[in-house]
Tab-separated table of C-alpha atoms in Angstrom:
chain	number	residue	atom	x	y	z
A	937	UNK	CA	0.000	0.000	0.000
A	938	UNK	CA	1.145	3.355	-0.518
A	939	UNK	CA	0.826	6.378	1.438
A	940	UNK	CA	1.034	10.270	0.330
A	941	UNK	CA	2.383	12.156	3.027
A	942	UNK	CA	2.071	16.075	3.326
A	943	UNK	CA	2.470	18.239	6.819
A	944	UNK	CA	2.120	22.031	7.765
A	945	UNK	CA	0.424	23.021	4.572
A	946	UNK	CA	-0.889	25.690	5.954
A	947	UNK	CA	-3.209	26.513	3.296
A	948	UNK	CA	-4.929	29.900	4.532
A	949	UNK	CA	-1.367	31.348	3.162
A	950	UNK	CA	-3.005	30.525	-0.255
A	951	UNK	CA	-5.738	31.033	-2.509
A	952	UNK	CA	-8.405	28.689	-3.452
A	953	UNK	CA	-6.764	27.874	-7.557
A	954	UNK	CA	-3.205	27.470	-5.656
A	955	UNK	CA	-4.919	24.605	-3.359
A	956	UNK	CA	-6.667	23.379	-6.172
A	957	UNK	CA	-3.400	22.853	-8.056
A	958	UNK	CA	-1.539	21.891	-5.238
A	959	UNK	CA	-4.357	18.839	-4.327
A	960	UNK	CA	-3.520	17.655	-7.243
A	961	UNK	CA	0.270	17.501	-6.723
A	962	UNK	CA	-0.787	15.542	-4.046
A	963	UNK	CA	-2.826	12.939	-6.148
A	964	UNK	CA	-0.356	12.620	-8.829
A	965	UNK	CA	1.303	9.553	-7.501
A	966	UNK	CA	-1.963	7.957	-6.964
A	967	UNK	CA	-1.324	6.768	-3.209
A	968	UNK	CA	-4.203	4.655	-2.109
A	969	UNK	CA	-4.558	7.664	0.783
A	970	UNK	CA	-3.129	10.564	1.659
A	971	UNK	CA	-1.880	11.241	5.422
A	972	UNK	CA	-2.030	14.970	6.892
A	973	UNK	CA	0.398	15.319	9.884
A	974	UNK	CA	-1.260	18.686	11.433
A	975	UNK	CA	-1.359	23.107	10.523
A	976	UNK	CA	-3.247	22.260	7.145
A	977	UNK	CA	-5.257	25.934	7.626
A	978	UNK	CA	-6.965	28.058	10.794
A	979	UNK	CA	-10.055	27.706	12.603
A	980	UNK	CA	-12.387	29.841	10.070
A	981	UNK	CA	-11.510	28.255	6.946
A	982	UNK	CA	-10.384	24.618	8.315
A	983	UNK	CA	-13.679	23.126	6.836
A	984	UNK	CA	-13.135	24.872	3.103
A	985	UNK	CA	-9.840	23.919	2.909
A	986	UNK	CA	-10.130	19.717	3.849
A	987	UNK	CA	-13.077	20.315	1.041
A	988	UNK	CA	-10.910	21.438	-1.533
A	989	UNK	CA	-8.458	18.848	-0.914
A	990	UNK	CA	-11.492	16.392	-1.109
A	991	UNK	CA	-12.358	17.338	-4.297
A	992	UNK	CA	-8.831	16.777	-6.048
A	993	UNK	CA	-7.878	13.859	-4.118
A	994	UNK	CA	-9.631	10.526	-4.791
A	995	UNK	CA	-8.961	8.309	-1.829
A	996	UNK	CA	-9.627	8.342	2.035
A	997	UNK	CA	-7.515	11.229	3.550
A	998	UNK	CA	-6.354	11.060	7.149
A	999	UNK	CA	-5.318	13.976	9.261
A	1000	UNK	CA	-4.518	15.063	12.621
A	1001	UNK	CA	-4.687	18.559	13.667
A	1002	UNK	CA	-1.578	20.984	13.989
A	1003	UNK	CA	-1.497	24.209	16.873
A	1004	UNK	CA	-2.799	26.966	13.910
A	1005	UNK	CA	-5.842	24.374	12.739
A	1006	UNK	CA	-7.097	26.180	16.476
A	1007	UNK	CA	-6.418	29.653	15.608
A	1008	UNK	CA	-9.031	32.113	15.790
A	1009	UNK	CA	-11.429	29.177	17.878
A	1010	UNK	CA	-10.844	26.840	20.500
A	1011	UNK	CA	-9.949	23.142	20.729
A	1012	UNK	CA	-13.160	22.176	21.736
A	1013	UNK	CA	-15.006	23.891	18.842
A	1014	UNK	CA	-12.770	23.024	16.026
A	1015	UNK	CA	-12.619	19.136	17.636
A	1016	UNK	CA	-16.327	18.706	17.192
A	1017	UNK	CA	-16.273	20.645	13.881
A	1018	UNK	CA	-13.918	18.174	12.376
A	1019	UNK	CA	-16.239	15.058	13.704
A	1020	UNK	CA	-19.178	16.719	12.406
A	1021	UNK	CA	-17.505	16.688	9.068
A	1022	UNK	CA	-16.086	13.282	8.958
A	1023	UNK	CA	-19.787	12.244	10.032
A	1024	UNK	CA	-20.944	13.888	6.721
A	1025	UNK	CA	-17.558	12.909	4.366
A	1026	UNK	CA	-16.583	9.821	5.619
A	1027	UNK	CA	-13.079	10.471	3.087
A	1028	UNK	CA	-12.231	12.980	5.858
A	1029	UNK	CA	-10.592	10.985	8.680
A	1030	UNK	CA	-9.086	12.561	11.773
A	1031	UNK	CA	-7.059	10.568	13.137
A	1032	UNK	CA	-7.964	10.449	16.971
A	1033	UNK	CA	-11.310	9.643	16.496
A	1034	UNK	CA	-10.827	7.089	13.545
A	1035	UNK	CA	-9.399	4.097	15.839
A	1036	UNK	CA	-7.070	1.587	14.162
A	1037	UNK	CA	-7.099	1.873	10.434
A	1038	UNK	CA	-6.489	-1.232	8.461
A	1039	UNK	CA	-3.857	-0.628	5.729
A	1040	UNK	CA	-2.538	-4.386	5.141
A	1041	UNK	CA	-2.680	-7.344	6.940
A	1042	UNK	CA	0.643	-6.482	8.716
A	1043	UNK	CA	0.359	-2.845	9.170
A	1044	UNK	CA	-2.170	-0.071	11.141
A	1045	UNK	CA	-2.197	3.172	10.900
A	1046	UNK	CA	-3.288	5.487	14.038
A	1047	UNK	CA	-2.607	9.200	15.160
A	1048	UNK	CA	-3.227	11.845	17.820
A	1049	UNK	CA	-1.935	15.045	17.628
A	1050	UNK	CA	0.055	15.951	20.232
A	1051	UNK	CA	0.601	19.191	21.680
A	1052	UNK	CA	3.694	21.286	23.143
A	1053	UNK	CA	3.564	20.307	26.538
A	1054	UNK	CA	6.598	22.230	28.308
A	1055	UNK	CA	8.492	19.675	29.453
A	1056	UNK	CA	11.600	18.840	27.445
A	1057	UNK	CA	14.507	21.556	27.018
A	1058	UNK	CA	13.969	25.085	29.160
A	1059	UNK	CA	10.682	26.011	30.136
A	1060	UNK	CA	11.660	27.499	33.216
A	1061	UNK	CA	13.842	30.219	31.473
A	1062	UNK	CA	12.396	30.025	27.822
A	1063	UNK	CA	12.554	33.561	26.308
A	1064	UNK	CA	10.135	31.705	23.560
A	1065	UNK	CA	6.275	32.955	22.866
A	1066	UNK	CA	3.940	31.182	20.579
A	1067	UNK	CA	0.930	32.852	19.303
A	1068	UNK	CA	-0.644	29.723	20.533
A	1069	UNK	CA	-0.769	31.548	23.751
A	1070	UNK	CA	-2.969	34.147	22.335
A	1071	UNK	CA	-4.760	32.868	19.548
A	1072	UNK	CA	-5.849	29.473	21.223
A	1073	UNK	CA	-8.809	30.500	23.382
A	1074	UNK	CA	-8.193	27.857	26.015
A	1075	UNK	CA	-4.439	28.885	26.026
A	1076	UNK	CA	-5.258	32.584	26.052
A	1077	UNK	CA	-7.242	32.335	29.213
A	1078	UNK	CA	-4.170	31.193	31.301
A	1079	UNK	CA	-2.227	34.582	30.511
A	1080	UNK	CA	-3.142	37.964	32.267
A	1081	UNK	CA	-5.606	40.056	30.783
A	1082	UNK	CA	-2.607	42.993	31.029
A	1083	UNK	CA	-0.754	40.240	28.777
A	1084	UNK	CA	-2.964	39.559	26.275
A	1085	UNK	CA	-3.922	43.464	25.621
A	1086	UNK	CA	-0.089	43.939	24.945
A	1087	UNK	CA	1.498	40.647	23.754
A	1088	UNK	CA	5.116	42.232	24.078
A	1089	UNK	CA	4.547	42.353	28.026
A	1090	UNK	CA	4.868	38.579	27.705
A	1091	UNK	CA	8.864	38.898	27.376
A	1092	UNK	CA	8.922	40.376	30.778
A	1093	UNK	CA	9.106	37.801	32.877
A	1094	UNK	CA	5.263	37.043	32.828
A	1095	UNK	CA	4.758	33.837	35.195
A	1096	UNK	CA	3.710	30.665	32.883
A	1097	UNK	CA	2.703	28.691	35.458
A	1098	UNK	CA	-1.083	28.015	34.986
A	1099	UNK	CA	-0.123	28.186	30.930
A	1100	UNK	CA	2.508	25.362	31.718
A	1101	UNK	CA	0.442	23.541	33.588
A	1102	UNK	CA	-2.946	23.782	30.558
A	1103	UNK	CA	-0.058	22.813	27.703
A	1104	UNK	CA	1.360	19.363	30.112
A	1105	UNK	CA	-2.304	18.548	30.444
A	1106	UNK	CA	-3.068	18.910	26.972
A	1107	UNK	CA	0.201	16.352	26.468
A	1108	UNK	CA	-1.200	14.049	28.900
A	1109	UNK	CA	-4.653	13.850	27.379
A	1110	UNK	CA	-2.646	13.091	23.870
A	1111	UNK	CA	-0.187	10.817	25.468
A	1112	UNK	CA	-3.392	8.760	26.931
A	1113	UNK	CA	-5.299	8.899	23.498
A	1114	UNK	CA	-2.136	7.652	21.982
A	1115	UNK	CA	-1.459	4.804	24.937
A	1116	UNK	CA	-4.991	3.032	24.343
A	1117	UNK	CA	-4.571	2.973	20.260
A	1118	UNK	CA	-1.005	1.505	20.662
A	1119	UNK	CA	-2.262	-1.020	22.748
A	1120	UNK	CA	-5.322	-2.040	20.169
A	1121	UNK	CA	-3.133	-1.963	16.988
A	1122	UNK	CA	-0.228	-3.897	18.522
A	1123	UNK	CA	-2.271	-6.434	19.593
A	1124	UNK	CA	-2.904	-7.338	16.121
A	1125	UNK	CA	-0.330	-5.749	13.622
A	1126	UNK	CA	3.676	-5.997	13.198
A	1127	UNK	CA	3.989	-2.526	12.189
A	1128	UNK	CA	2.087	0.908	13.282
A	1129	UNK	CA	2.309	4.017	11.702
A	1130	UNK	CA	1.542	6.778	13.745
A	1131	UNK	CA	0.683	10.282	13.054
A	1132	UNK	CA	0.884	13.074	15.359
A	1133	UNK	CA	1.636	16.752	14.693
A	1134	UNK	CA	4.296	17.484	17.173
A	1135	UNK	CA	7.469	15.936	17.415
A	1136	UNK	CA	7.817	13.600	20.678
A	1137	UNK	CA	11.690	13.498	21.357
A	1138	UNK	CA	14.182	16.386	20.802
A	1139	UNK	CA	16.442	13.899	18.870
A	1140	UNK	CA	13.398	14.601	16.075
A	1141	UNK	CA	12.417	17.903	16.607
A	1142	UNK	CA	14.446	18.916	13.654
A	1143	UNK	CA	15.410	22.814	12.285
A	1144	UNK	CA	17.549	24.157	9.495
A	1145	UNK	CA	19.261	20.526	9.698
A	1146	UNK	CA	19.670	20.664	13.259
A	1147	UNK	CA	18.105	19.772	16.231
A	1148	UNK	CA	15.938	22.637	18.166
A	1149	UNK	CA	18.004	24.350	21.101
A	1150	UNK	CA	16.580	24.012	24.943
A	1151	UNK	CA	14.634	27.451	24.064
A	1152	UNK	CA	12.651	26.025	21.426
A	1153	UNK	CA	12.373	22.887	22.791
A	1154	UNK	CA	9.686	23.093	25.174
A	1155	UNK	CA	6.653	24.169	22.696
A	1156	UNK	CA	7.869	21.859	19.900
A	1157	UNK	CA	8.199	18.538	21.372
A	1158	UNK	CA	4.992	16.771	23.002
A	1159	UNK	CA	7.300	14.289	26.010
A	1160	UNK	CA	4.273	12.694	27.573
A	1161	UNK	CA	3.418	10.901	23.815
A	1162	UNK	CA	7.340	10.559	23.558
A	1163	UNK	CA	7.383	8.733	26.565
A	1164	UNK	CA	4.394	6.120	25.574
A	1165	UNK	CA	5.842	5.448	22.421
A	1166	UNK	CA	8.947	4.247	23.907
A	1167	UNK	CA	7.100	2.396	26.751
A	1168	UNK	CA	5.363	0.401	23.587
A	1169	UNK	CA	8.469	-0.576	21.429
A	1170	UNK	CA	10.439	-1.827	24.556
A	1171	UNK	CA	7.398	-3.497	25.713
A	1172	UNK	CA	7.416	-5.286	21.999
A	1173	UNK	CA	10.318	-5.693	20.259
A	1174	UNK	CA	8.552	-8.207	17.549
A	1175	UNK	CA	6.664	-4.622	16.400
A	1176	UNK	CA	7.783	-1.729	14.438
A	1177	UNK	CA	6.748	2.034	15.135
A	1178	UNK	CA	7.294	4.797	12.077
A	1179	UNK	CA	5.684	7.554	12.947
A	1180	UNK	CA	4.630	10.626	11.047
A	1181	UNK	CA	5.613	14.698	12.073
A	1182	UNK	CA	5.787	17.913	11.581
A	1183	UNK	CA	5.657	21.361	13.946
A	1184	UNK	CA	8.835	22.543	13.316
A	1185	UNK	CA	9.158	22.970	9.731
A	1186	UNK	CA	12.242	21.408	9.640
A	1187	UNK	CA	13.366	18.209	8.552
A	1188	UNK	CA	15.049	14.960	9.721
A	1189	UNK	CA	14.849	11.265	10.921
A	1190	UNK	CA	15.624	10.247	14.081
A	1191	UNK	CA	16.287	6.514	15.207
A	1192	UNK	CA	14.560	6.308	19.017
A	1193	UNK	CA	15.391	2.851	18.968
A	1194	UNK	CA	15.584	-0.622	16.760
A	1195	UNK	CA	11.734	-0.793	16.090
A	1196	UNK	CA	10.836	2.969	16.515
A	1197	UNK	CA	11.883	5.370	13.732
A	1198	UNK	CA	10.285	9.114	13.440
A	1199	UNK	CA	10.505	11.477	10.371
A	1200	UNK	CA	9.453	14.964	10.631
A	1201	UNK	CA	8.343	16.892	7.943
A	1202	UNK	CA	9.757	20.154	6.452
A	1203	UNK	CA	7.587	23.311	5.448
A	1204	UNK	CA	7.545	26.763	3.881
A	1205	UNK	CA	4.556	29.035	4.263
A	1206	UNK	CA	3.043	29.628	0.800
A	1207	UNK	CA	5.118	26.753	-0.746
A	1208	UNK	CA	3.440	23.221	0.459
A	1209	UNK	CA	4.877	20.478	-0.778
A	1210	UNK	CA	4.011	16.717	-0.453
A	1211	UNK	CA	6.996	14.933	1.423
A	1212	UNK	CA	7.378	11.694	0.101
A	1213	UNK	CA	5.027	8.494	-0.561
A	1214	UNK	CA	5.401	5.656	2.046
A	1215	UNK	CA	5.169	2.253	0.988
A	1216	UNK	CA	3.631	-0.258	3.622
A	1217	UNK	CA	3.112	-4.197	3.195
């Protein structure tokens, strides 16, 4: 089987003929599906966007869903937006919600998206801000109200506790979604890809060839689904793991260990590009 694999598209950069053209980049190969690993638009025009894709790709397309797929809305909302459309186009997968996929008789395909969640590198000392923090509604609520008015007052040593605390939660919750589809598909296939949008070790959060430094590091790696993923390939060595990435717009492969492999997907805003086609038995 053969897989299409495109991440941090980010197609609000672009108009409606460039999406056109570029879904059918993306079906040129003729994968038998097409895997989304997160940032494909924003909030508003989320919906449009997965359409237009729809339209020029034939088969089933899988996503998960990047930090900006939340901009301008909240988790919450754009969650149940993107059920209520897979409800009504069953092509339109996301990932979290779509259990263990089938691809072969050897080989599943899950995801979750992950999420930043503050623990890896410096988070303590991080002179780092995200417009996650205001653009995010449920992110935007843990910053002061003198904050948000005046986003530059967030480089003054504004306390991050209660937002460090809402991004290791939102880790956790992915890390658990994550821990109970491992534990399905392994019980049944040899090899599981996974898709998530954030990288979940620094060895693979990749940019400009090299690894993120300890500033960056902490909203651009997701630890708690790093963590389960390891847990699962020492706890079976028999299985493989490859799993699917992006975030950082910068790419790279990184061996976590014999049976768990993770590739993270470059990006330029305004120039998406499909990153290679996958072939699984």
């Amino acid at each position: 089987m053969r897989l299409a694999w495109a991440t941090d598209i980010h197609l609000d950069f672009l108009d409606d003929d460039s999406v056109r053209r570029f879904a059918a980049e993306l079906a040129a190969p003729k994968a038998d599906a097409l895997i989304l690993s997160g940032d494909l638009s924003h909030a508003e025009a989320l919906e449009h966007h997965l359409r237009l894709l729809a339209q020029g790709v034939p088969g089933p397309i899988y996503f998960v869903l990047g930090n900006h797929d939340y901009y301008g809305s909240s988790i919450e909302a754009v969650r149940t937006a993107v059920l209520d459309l897979g409800a009504r186009r069953p092509r339109l997968s996301w990932l979290p919600a779509a259990g263990v996929v089938r691809l072969t008789d050897r080989t599943a395909l899950i995801g979750c998206d992950g999420w930043g969640d503050a623990r890896l590198g410096n988070p303590e000392t991080t002179p780092v801000v995200l417009n996650d923090f205001f653009h995010i509604e449920e992110l935007a609520a843990t910053i002061d109200q003198g904050a948000r008015a005046n986003p530059r007052l967030f480089f003054r040593g504004t306390d991050r506790t209660r937002l460090h605390a809402a991004l290791r939660a939102r880790g956790d919750a992915e890390a658990q979604v994550l821990r109970n589809l491992l534990r399905d598909a392994l019980r049944e296939f040899e090899h599981v890809v996974v898709v998530t949008h954030v990288p979940p070790f620094a060895a693979a959060c990749w940019h400009e060839g090299r690894h993120s430094d300890g500033d960056w590091q902490p909203y651009f790696t997701c630890a708690a689904v790093g963590a389960v993923l390891r847990e699962a390939a020492e706890a079976q060595p028999a299985r493989r793991l490859t799993v699917l990435c992006g975030h950082t717009h910068g790419a790279g492969e990184a061996q976590i260990a014999a049976n768990l492999r993770v590739l993270t997907g470059g990006a330029e805003y305004r120039h998406p590009t499909l990153q290679r086609v996958l072939e699984v038995d």
